[in-house]
Tab-separated table of C-alpha atoms and ligand atoms in Angstrom:
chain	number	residue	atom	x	y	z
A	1359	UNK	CA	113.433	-58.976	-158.739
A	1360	UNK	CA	111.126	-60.788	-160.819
A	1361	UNK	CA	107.556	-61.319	-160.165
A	1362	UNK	CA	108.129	-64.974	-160.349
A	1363	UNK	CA	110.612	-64.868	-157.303
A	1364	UNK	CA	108.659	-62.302	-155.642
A	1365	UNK	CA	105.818	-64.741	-155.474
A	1366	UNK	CA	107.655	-67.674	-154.046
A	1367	UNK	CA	109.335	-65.141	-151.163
A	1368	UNK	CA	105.736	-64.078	-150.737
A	1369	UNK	CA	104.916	-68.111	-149.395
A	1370	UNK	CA	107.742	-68.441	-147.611
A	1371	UNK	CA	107.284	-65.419	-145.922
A	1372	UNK	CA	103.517	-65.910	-145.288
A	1373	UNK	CA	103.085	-69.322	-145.357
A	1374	UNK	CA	106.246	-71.063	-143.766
A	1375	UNK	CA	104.110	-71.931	-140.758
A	1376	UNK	CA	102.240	-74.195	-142.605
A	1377	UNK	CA	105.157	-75.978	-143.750
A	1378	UNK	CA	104.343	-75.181	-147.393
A	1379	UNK	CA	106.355	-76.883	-149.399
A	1380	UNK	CA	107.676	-74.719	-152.642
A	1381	UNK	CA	108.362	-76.941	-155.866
A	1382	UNK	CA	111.789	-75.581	-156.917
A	1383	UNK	CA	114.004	-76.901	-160.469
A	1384	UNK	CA	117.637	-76.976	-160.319
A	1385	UNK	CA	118.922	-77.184	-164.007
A	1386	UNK	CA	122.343	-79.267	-164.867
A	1387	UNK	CA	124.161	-79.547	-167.567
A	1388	UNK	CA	125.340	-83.403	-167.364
A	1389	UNK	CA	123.454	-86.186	-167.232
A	1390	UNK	CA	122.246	-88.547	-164.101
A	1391	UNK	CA	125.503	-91.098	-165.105
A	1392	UNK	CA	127.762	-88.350	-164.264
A	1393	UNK	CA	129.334	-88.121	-160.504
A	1394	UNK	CA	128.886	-83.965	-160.437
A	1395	UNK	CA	125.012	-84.257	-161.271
A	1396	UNK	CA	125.059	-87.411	-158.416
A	1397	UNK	CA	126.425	-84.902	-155.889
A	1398	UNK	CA	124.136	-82.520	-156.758
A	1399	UNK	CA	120.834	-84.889	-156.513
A	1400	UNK	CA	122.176	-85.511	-152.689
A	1401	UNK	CA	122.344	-81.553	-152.216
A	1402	UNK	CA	118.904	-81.834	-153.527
A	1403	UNK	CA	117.652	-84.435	-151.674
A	1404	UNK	CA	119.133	-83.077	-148.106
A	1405	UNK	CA	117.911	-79.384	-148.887
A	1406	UNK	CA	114.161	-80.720	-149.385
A	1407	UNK	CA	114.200	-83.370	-146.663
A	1408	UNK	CA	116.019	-80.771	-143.959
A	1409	UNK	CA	113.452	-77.660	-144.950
A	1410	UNK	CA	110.018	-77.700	-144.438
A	1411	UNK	CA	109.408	-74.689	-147.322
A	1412	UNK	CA	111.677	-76.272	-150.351
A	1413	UNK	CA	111.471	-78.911	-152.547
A	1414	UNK	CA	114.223	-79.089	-155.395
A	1415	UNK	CA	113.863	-81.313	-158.525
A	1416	UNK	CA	117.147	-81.479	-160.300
A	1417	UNK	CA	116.957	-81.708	-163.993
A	1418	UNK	CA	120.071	-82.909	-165.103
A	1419	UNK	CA	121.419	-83.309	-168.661
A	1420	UNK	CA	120.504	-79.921	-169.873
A	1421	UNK	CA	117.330	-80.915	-170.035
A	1422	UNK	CA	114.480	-78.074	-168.504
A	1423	UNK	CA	117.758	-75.512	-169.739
A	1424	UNK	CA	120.352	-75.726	-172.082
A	1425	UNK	CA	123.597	-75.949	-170.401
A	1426	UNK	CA	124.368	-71.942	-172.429
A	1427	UNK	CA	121.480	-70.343	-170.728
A	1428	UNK	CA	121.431	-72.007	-166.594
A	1429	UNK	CA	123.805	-69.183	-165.320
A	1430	UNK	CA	121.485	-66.505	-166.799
A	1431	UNK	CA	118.651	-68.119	-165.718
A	1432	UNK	CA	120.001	-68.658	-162.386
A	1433	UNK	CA	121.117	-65.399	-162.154
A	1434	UNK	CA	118.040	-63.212	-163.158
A	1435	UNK	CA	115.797	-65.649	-161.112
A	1436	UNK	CA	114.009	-67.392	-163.722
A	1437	UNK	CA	115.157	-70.684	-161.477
A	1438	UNK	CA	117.157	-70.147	-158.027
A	1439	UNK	CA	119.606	-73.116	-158.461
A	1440	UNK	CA	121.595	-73.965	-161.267
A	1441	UNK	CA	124.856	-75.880	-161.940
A	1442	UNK	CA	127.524	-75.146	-164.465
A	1443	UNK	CA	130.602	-75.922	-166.126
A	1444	UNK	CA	132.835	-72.605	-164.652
A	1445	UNK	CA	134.868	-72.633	-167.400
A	1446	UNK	CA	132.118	-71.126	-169.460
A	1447	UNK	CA	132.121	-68.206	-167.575
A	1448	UNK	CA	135.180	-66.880	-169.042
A	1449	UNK	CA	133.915	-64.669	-171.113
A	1450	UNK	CA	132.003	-62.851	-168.557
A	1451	UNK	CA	135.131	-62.737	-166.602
A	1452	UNK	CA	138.940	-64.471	-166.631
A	1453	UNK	CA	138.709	-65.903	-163.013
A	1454	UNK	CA	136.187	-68.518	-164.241
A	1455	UNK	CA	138.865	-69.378	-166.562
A	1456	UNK	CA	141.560	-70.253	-163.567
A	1457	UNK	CA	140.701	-73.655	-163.101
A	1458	UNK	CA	140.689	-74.344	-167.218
A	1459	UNK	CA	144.494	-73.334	-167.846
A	1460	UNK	CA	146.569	-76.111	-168.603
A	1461	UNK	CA	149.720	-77.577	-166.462
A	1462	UNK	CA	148.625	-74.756	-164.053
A	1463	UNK	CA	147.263	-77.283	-161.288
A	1464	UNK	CA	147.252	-80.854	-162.811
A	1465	UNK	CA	146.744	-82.621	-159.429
A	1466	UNK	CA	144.034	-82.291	-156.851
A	1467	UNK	CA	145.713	-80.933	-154.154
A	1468	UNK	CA	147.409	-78.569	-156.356
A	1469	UNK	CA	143.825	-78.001	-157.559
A	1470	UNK	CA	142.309	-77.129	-154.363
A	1471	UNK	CA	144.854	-74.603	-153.315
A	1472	UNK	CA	144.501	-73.127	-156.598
A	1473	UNK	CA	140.397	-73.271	-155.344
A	1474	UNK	CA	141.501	-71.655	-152.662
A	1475	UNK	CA	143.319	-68.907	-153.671
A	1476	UNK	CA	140.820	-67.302	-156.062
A	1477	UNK	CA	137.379	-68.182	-154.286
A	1478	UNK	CA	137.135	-64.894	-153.050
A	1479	UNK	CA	137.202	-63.246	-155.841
A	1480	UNK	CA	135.463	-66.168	-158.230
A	1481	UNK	CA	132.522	-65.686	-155.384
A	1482	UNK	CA	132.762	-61.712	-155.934
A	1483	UNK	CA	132.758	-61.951	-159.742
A	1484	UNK	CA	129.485	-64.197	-158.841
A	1485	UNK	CA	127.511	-61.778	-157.013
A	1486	UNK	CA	128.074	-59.148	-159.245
A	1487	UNK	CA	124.934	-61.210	-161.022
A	1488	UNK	CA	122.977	-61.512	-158.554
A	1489	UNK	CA	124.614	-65.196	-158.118
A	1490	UNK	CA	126.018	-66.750	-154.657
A	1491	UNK	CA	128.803	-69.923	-155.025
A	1492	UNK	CA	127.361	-73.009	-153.235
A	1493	UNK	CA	129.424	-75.554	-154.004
A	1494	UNK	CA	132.441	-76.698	-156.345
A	1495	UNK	CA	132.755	-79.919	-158.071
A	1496	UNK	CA	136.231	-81.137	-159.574
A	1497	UNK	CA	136.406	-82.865	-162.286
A	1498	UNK	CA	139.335	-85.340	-162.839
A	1499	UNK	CA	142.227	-84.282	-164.632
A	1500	UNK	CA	141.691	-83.609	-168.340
A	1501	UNK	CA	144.205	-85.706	-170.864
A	1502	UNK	CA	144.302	-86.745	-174.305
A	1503	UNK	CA	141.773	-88.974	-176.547
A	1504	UNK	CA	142.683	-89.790	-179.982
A	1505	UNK	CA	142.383	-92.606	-182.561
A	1506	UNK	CA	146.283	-93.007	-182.482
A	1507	UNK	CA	149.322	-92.540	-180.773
A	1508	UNK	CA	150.647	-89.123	-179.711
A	1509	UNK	CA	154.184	-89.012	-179.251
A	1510	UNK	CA	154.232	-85.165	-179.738
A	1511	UNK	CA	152.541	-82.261	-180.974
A	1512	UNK	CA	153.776	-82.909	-184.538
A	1513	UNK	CA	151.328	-85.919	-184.176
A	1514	UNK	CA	148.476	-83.605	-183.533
A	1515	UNK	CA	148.921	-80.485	-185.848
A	1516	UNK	CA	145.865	-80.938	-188.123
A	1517	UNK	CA	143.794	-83.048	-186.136
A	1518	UNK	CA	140.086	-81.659	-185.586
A	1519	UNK	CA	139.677	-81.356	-181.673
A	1520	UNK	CA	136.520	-81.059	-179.717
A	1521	UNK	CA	136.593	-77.532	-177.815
A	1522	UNK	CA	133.854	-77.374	-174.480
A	1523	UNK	CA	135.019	-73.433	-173.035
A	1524	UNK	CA	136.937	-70.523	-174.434
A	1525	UNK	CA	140.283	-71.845	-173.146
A	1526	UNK	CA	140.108	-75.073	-174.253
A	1527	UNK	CA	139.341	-73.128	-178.249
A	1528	UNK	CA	142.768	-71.427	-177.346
A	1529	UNK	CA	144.777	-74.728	-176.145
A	1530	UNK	CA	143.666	-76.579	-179.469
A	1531	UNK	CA	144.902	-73.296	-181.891
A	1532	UNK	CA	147.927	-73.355	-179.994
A	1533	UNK	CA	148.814	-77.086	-179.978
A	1534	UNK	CA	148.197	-77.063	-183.735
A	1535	UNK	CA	145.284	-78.375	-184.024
A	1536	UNK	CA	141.633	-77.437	-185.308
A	1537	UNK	CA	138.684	-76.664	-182.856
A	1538	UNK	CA	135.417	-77.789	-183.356
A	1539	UNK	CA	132.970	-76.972	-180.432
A	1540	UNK	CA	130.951	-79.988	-179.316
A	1541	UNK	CA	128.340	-80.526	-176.737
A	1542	UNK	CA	128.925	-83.344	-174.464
A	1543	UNK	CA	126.089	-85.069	-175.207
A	1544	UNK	CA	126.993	-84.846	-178.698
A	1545	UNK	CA	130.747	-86.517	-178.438
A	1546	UNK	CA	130.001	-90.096	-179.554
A	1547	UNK	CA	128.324	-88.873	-182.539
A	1548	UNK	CA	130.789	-86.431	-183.554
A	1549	UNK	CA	133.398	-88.761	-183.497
A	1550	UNK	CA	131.311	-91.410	-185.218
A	1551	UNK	CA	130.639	-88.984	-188.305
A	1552	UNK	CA	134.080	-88.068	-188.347
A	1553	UNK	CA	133.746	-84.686	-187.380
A	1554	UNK	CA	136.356	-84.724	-184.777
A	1555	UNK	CA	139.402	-86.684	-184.724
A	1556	UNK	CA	140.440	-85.994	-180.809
A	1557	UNK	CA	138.891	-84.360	-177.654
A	1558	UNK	CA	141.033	-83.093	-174.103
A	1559	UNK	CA	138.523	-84.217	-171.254
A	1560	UNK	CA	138.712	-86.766	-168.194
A	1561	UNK	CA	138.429	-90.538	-167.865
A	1562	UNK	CA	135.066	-90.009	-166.042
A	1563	UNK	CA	133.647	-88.692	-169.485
A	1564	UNK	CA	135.245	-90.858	-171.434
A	1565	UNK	CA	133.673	-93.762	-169.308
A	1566	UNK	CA	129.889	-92.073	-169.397
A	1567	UNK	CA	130.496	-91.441	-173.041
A	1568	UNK	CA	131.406	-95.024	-173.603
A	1569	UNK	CA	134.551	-93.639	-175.474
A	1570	UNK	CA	135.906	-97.258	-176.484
A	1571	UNK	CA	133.447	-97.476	-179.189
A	1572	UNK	CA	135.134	-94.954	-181.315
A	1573	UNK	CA	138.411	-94.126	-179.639
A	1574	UNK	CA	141.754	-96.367	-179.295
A	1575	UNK	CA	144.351	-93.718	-177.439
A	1576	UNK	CA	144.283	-92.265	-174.184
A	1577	UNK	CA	147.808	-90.369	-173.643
A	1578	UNK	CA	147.671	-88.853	-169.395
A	1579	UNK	CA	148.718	-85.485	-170.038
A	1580	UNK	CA	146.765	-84.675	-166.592
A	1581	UNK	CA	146.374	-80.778	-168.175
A	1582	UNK	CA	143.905	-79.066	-165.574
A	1583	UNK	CA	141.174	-79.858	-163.075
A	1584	UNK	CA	138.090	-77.857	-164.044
A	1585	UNK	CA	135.261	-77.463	-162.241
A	1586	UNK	CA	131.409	-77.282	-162.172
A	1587	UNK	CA	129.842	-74.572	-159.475
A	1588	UNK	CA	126.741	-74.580	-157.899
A	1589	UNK	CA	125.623	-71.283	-157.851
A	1590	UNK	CA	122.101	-69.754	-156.289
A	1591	UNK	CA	120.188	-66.838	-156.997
A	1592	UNK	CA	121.498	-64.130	-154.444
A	1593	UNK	CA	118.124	-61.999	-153.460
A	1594	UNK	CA	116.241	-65.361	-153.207
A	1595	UNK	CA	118.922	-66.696	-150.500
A	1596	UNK	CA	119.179	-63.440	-149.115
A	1597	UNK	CA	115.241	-63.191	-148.430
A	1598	UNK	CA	114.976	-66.716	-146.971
A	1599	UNK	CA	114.666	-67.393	-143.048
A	1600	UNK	CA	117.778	-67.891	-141.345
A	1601	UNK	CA	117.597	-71.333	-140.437
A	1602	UNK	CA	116.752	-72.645	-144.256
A	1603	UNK	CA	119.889	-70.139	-145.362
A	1604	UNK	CA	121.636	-72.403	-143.134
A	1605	UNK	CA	120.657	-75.553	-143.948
A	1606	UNK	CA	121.263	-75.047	-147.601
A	1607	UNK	CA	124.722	-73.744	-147.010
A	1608	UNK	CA	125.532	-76.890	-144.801
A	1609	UNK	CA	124.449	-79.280	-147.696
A	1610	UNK	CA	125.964	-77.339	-149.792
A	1611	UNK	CA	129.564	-77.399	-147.508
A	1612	UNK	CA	128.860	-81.166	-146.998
A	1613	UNK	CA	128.549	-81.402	-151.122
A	1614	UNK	CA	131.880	-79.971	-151.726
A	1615	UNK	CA	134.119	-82.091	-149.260
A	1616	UNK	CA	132.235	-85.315	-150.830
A	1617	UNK	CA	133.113	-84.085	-153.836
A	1618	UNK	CA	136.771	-83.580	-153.308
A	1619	UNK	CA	137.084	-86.840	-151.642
A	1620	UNK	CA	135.771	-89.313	-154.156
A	1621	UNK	CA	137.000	-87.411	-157.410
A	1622	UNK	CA	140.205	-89.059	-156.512
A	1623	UNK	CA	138.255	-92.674	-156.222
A	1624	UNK	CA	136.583	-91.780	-159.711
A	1625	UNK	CA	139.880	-90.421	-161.853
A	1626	UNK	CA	141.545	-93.828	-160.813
A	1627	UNK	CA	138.405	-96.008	-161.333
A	1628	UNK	CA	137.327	-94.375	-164.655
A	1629	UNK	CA	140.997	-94.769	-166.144
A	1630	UNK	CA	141.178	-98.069	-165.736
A	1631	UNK	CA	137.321	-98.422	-166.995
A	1632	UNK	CA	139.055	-97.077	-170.012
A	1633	UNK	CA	141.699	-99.903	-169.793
A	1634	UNK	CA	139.431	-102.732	-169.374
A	1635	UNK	CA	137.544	-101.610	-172.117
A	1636	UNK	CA	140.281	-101.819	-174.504
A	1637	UNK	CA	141.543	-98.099	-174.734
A	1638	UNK	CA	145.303	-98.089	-175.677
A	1639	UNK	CA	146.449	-96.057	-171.839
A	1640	UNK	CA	149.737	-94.462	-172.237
A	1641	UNK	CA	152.074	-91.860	-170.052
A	1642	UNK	CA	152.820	-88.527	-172.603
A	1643	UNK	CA	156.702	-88.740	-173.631
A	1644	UNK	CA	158.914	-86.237	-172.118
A	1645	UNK	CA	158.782	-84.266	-175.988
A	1646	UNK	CA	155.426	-84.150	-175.986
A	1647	UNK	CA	155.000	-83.106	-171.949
A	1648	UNK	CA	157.972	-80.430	-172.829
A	1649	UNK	CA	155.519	-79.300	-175.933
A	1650	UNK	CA	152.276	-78.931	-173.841
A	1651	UNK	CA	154.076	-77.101	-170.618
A	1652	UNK	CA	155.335	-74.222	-172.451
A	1653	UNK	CA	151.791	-73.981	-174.190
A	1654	UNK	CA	150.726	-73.903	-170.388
A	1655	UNK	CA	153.347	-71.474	-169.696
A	1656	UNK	CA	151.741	-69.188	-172.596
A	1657	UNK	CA	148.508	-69.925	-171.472
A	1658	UNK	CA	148.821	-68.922	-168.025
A	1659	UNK	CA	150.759	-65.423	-168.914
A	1660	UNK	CA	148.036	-64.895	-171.450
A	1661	UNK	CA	145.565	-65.700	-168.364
A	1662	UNK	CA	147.463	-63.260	-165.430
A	1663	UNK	CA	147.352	-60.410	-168.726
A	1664	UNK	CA	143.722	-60.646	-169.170
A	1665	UNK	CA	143.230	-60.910	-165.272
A	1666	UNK	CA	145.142	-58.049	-164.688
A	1667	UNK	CA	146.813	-57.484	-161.273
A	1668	UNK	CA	144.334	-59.974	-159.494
A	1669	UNK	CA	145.325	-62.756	-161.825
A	1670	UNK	CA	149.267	-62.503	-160.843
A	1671	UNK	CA	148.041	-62.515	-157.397
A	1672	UNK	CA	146.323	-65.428	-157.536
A	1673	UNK	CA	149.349	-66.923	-159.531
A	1674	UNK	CA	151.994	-65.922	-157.013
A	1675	UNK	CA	149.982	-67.130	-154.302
A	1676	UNK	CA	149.375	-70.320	-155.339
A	1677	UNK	CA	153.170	-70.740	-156.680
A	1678	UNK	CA	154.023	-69.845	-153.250
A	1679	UNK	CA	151.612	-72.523	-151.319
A	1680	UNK	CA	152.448	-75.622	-153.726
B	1749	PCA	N1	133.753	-83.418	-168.726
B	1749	PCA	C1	133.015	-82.304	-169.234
B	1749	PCA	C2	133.698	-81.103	-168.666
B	1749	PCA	C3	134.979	-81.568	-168.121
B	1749	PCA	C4	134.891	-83.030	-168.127
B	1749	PCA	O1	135.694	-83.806	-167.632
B	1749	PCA	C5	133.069	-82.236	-170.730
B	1749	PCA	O2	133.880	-82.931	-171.350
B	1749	PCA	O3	132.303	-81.466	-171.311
């Protein structure tokens, strides 16, 4: 454990009875205007006015840590509380990938049985470094931005394509199209300078992005429901009292089912944010729809290979509870 941590555990230990207050920072990734980082200033705010020991500052936007290094940092203790973008994780294992593989789970009760079938093992993968799942933040469902019509992949082959995660570098090679990785606080200017021509993320980004200024199309493919995780460091929550361990994880539990409920207020509000602001809304055609499912259909057997026997599990279970 590092010295850092040890020190903090030391005052809580020592000096809870004097209701010392502990200054804590929880990195994340998106800025203040986004809903996830809203939720998570609530968690904050309940965690620090319900314990007398912890005080949490959230630093959203990436700011205190780059969005690449919070798990790390969260994980070897440098902070406690972090928030991510799962789908990152991939790399360090394919369940983090789950929620990222398109026409998989496209709608959000789809996506929380698909939650619900690999938490166990998504927490597992978790503590393995040294990190326990809080909470889970959906995103709305991820669809199409372009500067003009998409009636089918033809329409896209060629076309440089923001990538955010591992899977979504796969989905762009296999739709055709080039990837170009792009931080999301660097998507207006990207597009602006011409570096990308197209990007797969939801109306809720397009909206904080302001994506009207330098995007005409939005085509609802609806491809997958990612989702952020709120993760804390595992021998700091194991070595607090009993009652703060529980007050944490009841934020944390009340966190989540906000989150669920008003993702499906935001996906509908934030599309037709888009509309009003004079994005060109379409449905996909059935060519193009046909196009994307059996890259899904790749996708997914690509994803149960890499997961091994785990992955089909997870598949079969949630084909069988949809
Ligand atoms: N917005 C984030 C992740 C998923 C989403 O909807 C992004 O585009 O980076």
């Amino acid at each position: 454990m590092y010295f850092f941590q040890k020190c903090i555990l030391l005052f809580l230990t020592f000096f809870s009875f004097q209701a010392l207050a502990i200054d804590l920072d929880m990195p994340t990734p998106y800025g203040p205007e986004n809903y996830p980082t809203q939720i998570t200033i609530e968690f904050a705010k309940e965690v620090s006015s319900r314990t007398a020991e912890i005080k949490l500052t959230v630093h959203p936007g990436g700011k205190l840590i780059k969005h690449e290094d919070i798990f790390d940092s969260v994980s070897t203790g440098k902070v406690n509380f972090g928030e991510i973008f799962g789908g990152r994780l991939g790399n360090i294992h394919p369940i983090f990938k789950v929620d990222n593989i398109p026409f998989l789970a496209t709608d959000f009760d789809e996506a929380e049985k698909l939650f619900s079938v690999s938490k166990k093992i998504l927490r597992s993968e978790l503590l393995k470094n040294n990190a326990l799942l809080l909470y889970a933040t959906p995103w709305p469902a991820q669809s199409l931005y372009s500067n003009k019509p998409i009636r089918s992949l033809a329409d896209i082959k060629g076309l440089t394509i923001r990538t955010y995660s591992p899977t979504t570098e796969r989905l762009t090679t296999l739709m055709g199209g080039v990837g170009q990785s792009v931080a999301f606080g660097d998507i207006a200017d990207s597009f602006t300078t011409n570096k990308i021509d197209a990007m797969i993320t939801s109306p809720s980004t397009g909206v904080s992005q302001k994506s009207w200024d330098y995007v005409s199309h939005y085509s609802e493919i609806n491809a997958w429901i990612p989702k952020n995780l709120t993760i804390i460091n595992a021998d700091f929550f194991n070595n607090l009292d009993e009652e703060t361990q529980e007050i944490i994880l009841s934020a944390a539990a009340k966190a989540q089912t906000k989150a669920w409920k008003i993702v499906r207020e935001k996906a509908s509000q934030d599309t037709k944010a888009l509309e009003d602001n004079g994005i060109n809304i379409s449905r996909p055609s059935l060519d193009l729809l046909e196009e994307l499912r059996n890259i899904g259909y790749t996708m997914t057997d690509e994803w149960v290979e890499s997961a091994g026997p785990a992955g089909s599990d997870i598949v079969d279970l949630f084909q069988q509870c949809i």
